[in-house]
Tab-separated table of C-alpha atoms in Angstrom:
chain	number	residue	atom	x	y	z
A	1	UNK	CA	0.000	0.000	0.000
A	2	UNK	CA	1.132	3.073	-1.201
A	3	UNK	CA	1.040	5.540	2.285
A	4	UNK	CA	-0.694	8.863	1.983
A	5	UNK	CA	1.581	11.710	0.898
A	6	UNK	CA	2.084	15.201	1.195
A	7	UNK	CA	1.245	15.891	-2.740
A	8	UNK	CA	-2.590	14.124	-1.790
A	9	UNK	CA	-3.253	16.864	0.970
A	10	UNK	CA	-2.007	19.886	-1.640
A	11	UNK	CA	-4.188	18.350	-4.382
A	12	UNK	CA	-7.092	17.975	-1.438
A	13	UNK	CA	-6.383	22.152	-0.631
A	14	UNK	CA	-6.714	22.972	-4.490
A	15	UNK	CA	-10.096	21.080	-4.881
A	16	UNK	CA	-11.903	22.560	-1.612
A	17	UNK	CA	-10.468	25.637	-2.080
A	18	UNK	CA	-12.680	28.279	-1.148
A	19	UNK	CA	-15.594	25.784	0.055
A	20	UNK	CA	-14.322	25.625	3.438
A	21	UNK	CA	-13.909	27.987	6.763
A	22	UNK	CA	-10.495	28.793	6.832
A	23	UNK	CA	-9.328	27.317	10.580
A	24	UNK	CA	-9.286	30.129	13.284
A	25	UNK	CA	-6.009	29.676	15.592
A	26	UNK	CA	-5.960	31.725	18.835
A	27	UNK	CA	-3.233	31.620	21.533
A	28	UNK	CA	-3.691	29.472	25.041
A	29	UNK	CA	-3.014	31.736	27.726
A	30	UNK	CA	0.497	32.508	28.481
A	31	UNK	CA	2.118	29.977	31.296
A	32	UNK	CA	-0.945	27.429	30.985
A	33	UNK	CA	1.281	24.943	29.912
A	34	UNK	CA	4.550	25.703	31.714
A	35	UNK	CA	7.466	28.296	29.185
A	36	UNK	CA	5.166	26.328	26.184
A	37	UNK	CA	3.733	28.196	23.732
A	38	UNK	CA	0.073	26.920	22.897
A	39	UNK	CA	-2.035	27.891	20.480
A	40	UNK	CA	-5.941	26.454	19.925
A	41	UNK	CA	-6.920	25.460	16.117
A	42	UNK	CA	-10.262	26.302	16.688
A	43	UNK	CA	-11.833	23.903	13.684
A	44	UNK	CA	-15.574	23.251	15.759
A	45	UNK	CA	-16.186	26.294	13.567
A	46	UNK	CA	-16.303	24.403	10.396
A	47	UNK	CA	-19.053	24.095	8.290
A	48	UNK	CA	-21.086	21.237	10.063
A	49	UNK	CA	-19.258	21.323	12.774
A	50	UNK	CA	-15.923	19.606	12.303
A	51	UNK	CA	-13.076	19.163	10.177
A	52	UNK	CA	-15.585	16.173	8.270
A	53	UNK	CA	-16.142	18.559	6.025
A	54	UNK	CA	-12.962	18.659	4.796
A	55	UNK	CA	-13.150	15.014	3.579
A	56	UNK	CA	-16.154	14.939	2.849
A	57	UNK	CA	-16.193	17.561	-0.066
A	58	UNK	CA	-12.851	16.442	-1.778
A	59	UNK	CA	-14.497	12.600	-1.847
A	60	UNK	CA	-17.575	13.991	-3.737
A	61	UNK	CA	-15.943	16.577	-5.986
A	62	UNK	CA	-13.143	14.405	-6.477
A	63	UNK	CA	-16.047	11.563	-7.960
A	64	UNK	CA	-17.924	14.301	-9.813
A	65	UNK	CA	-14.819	15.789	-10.965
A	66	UNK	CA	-14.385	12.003	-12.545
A	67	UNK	CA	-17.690	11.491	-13.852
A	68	UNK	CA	-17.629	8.415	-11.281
A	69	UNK	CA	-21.161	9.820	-9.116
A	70	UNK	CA	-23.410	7.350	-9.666
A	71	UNK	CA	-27.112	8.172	-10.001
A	72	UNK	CA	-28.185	6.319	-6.614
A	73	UNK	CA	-25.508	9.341	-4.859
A	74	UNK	CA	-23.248	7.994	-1.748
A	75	UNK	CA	-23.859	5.698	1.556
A	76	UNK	CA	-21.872	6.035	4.488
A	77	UNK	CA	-21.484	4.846	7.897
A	78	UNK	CA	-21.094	7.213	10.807
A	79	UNK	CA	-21.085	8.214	14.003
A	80	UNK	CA	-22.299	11.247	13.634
A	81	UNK	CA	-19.710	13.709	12.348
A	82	UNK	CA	-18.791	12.409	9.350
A	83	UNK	CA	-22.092	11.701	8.323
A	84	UNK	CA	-23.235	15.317	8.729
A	85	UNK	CA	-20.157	16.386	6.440
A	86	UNK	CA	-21.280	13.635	3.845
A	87	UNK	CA	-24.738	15.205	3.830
A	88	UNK	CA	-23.842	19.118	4.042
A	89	UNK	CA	-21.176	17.967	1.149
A	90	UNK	CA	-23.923	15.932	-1.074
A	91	UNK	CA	-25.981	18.615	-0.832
A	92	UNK	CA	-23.513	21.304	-1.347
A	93	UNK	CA	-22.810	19.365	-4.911
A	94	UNK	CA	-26.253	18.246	-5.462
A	95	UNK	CA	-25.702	14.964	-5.033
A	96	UNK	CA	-28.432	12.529	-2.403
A	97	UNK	CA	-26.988	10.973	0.800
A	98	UNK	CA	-27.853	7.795	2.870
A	99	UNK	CA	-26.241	7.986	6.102
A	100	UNK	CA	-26.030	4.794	8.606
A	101	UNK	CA	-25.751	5.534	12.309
A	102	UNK	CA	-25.617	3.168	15.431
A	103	UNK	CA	-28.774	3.879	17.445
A	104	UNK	CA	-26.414	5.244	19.999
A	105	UNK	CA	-25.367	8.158	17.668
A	106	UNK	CA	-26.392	11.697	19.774
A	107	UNK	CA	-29.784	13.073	18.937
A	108	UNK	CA	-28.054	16.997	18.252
A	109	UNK	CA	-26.374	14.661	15.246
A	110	UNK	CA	-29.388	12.746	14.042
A	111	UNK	CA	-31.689	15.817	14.031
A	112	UNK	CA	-28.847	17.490	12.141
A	113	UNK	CA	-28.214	14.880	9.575
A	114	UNK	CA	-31.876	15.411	8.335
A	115	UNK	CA	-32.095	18.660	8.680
A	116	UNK	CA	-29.086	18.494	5.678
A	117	UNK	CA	-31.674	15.911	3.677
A	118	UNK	CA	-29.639	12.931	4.172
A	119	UNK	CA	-31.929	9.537	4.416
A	120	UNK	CA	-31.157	8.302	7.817
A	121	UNK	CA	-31.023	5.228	8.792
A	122	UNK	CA	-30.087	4.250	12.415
A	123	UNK	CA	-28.880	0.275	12.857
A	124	UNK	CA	-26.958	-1.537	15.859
A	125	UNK	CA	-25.005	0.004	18.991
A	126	UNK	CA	-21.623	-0.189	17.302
A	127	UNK	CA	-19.914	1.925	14.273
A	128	UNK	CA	-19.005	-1.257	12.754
A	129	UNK	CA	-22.584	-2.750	12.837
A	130	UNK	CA	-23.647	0.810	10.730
A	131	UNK	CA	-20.748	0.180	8.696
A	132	UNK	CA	-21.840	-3.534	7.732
A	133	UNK	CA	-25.271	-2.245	7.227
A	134	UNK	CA	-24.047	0.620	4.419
A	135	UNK	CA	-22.074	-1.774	2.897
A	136	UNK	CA	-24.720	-3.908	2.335
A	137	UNK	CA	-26.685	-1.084	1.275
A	138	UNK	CA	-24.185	0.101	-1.505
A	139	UNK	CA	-23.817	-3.504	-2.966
A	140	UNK	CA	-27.630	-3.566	-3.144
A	141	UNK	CA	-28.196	0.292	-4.695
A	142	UNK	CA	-25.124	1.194	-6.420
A	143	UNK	CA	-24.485	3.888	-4.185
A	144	UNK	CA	-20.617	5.371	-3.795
A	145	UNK	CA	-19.202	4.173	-0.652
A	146	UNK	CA	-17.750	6.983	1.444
A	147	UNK	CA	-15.891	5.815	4.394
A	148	UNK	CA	-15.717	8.213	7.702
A	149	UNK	CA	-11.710	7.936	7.987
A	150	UNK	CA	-10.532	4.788	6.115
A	151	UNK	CA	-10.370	6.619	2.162
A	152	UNK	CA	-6.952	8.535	0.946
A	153	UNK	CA	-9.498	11.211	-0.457
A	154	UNK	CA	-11.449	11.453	3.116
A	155	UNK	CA	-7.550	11.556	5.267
A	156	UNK	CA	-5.904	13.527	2.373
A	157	UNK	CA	-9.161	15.845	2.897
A	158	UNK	CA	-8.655	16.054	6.477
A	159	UNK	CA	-4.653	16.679	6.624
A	160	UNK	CA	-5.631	20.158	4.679
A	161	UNK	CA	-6.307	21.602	8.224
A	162	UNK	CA	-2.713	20.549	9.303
A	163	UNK	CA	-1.249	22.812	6.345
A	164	UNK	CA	-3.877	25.779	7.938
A	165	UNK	CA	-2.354	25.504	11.319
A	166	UNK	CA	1.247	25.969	10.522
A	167	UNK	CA	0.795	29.100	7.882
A	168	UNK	CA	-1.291	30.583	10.951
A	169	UNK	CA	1.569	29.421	13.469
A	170	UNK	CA	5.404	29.726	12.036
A	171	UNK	CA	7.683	27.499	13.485
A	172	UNK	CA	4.779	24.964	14.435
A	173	UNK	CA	7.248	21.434	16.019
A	174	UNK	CA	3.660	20.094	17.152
A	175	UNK	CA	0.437	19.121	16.752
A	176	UNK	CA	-1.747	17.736	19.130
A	177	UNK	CA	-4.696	15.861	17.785
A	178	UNK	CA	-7.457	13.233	18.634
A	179	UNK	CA	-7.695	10.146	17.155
A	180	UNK	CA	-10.291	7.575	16.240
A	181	UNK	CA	-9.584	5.222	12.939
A	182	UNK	CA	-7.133	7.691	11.950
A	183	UNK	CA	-8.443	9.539	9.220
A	184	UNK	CA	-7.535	13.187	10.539
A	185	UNK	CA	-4.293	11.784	11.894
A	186	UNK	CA	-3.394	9.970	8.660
A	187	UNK	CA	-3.804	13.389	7.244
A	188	UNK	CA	-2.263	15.123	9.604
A	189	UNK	CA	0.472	13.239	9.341
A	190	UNK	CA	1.174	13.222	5.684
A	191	UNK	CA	1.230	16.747	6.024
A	192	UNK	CA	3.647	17.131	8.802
A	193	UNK	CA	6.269	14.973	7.041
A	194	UNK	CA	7.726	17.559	4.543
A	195	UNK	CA	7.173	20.195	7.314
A	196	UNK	CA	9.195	18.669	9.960
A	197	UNK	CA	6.251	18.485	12.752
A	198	UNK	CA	5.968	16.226	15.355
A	199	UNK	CA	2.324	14.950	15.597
A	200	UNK	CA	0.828	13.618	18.787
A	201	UNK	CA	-1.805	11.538	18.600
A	202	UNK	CA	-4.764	11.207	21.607
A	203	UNK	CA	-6.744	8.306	22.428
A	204	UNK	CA	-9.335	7.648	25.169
A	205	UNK	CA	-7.913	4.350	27.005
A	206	UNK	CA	-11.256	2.793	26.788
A	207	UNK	CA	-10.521	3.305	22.139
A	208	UNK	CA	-7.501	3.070	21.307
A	209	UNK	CA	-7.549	1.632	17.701
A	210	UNK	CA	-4.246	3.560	16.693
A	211	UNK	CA	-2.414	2.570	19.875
A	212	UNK	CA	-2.953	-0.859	19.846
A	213	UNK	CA	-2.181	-1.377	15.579
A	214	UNK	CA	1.166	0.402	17.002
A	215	UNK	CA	1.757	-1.814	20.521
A	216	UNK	CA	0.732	-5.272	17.684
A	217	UNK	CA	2.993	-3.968	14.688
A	218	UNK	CA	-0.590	-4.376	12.636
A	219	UNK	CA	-3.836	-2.975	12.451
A	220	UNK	CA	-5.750	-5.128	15.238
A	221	UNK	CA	-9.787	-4.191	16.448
A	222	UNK	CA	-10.007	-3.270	19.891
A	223	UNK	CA	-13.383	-2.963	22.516
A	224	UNK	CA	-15.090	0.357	22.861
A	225	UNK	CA	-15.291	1.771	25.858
A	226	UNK	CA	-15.533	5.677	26.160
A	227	UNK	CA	-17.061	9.062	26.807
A	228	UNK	CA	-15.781	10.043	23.401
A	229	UNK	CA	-16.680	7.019	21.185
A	230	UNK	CA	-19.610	8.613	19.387
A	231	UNK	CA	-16.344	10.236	17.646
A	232	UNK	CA	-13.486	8.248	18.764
A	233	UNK	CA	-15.038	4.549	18.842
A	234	UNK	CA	-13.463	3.035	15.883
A	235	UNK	CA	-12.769	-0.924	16.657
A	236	UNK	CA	-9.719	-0.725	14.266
A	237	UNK	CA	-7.519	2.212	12.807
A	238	UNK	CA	-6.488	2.125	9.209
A	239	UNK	CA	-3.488	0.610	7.501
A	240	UNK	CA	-2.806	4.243	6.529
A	241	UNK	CA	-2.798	5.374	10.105
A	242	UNK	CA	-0.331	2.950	11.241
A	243	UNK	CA	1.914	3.155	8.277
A	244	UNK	CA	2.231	6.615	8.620
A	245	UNK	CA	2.177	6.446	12.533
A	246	UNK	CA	5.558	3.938	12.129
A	247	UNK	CA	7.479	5.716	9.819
A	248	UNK	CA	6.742	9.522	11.011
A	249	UNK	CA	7.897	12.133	13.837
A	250	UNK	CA	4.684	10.375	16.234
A	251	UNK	CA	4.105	9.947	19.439
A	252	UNK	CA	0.712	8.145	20.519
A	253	UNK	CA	-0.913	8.528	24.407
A	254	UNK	CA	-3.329	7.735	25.762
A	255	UNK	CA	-5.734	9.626	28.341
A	256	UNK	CA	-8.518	8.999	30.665
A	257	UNK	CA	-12.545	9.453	30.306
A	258	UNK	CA	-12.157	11.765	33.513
A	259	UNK	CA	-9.114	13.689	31.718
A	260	UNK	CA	-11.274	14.267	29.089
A	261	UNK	CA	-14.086	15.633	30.726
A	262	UNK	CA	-12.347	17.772	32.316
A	263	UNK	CA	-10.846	19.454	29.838
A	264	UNK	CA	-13.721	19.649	27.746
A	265	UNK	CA	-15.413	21.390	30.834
A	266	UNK	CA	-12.190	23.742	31.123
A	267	UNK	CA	-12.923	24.542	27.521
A	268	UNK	CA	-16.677	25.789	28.736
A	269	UNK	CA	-15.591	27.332	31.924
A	270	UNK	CA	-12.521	29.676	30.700
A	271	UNK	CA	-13.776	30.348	26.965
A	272	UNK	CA	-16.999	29.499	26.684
A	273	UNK	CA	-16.443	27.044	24.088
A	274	UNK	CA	-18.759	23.845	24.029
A	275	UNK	CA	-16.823	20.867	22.154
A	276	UNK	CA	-17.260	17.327	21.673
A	277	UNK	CA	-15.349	15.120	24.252
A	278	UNK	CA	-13.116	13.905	20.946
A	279	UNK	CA	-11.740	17.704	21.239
A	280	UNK	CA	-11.668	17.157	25.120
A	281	UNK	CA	-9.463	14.416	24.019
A	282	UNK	CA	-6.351	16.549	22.793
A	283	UNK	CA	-6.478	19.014	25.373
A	284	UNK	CA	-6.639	16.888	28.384
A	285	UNK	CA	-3.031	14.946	26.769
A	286	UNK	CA	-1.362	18.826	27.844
A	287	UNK	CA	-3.305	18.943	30.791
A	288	UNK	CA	-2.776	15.584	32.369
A	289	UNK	CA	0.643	15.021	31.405
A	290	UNK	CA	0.109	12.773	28.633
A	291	UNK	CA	2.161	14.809	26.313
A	292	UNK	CA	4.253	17.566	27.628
A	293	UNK	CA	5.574	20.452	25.721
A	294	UNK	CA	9.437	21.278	25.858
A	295	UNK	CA	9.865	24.766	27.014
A	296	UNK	CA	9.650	27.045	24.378
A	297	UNK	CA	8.032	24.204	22.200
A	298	UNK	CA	5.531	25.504	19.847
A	299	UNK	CA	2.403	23.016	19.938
A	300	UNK	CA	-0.949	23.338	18.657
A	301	UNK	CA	-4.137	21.612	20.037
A	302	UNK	CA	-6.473	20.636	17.525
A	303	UNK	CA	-10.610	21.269	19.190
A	304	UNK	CA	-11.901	19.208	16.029
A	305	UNK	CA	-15.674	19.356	16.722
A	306	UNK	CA	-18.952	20.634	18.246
A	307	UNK	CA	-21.581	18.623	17.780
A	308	UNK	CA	-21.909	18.137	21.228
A	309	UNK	CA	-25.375	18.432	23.680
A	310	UNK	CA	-24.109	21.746	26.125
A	311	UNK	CA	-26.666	20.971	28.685
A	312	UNK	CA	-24.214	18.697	30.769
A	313	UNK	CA	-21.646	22.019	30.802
A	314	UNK	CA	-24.298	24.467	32.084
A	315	UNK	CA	-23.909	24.476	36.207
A	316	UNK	CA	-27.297	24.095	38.237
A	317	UNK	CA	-28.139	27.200	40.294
């Protein structure tokens, strides 16, 4: 297999071009994390709510762009984020979704996913249940099978954001991102190669698909256990993800559903910003020692989504 490369991501930035919210990047506070400077890539702001989008649009317009759309449009399996960037893309290009979601998926994403006009249908607990269901689905329709990580177009999509961050941060050494089958982090970390970055990738210890392909020396699946699996609850990350995770400036830790609360609710508390526990993820690796930043070290903390319920970050009277 032929690992994702930096020249994918450029041709990925040419194609969306002007489609997509160019990521905002704001400074932590100064001596938050030790003589470290932080800075926040603020992507919840994307269009739908995380950096899905990204992927989601160069899959489609990279099909159109082919002639290779069929008539029955695309299936995927989701969930919840990449589903909603599936949908805003489809309709974006005019193009008719079906999106599969585990019954568990959050009802902020299933109300949003048909508010875009996607055809929702909501089978098993698990993302890989969903995922057996579209696939069955596109053999059965003709649909396009998207994928919500595990497609060069979706993770070359994705590592566009990577390229954002470091023109809005000179001298970027790191990136601190969460990770679920490794689509963003494959991106990210075809990007980083040419630019000399280190990329961290964060997993919740009750999914860690990317961790455990690492620990084996192969892709392996892995139980599901977290606050953050409606994002980060992949039971295997992608040959991509670990080829690129072996062979690149990585480091992979791990952090704890209580971590990651809390930092999600530090988020609310100090900025006001309500994000999904997978964006918890990242910032509780600086917080709870996971990963910490040299002194001086200039590191970047991807908050990769939104679609989150607030009401559990909103204190009682």
């Amino acid at each position: 297999m032929t690992p994702l490369t930096h020249a994918d991501v450029k041709a990925a930035a040419d194609r969306i071009r002007g489609h997509i919210r160019p990521v905002t990047v704001v400074a932590a506070d100064p001596g938050s994390f030790g003589a470290a400077e932080v800075w926040l890539a603020c992507e919840f702001m994307q269009h739908t709510g995380s950096f899905k989008a990204r992927g989601a649009l160069n899959f489609i317009a990279a099909h159109i762009d082919a002639d290779a759309m069929p008539a029955a449009g695309v299936v995927i399996a989701s969930g919840g984020n990449a589903g909603l960037a599936c949908a805003w893309a489809a309709r974006r290009r005019g193009v008719a979704a079906t999106v599969f979601v585990p019954t568990t998926a959050p009802a902020v994403k299933v109300a949003g996913l048909r508010a875009l006009g996607a055809d929702v249908r909501q089978v098993g607990r698990e993302y890989a249940e969903a995922l057996a269901a579209s696939r069955k689905y596109a053999a059965q329709t003709g649909a396009l099978e998207s994928h919500a990580y595990d497609h060069p177009l979706i993770a070359a999509g994705a590592g566009t954001l990577l390229t954002e961050i470091c023109e809005a941060v000179p001298g970027l050494e790191t990136v601190v991102v969460a990770a679920g089958g490794g689509g963003l982090f494959a991106g990210f970390a075809a990007a980083a190669e040419q630019r000399g970055v280190r990329v961290v990738a964060v997993e919740p210890e009750g999914s860690r698909a990317l961790n455990a392909a690492l620990e084996a020396g192969e892709v392996v699946d892995v139980t599901v256990d977290s606050v953050a699996a409606d994002s980060l609850g992949a039971r295997r990350a992608s040959q991509t993800a670990l080829l690129l995770a072996q062979r690149g400036d990585v480091r992979s830790v791990l952090v704890t559903d209580e971590a990651i609360v809390t930092a999600r609710r530090e988020l609310w508390d100090g900025r006001r910003v309500a994000v999904e526990h997978a964006a918890g993820a990242a910032l509780a690796a600086l917080r709870s020692g996971a990963y910490v930043p040299a002194p001086g070290e200039r590191a970047a903390v991807v908050l990769c989504g939104a679609n989150t319920d607030p009401s559990d970050l909103v204190q009682g009277p």
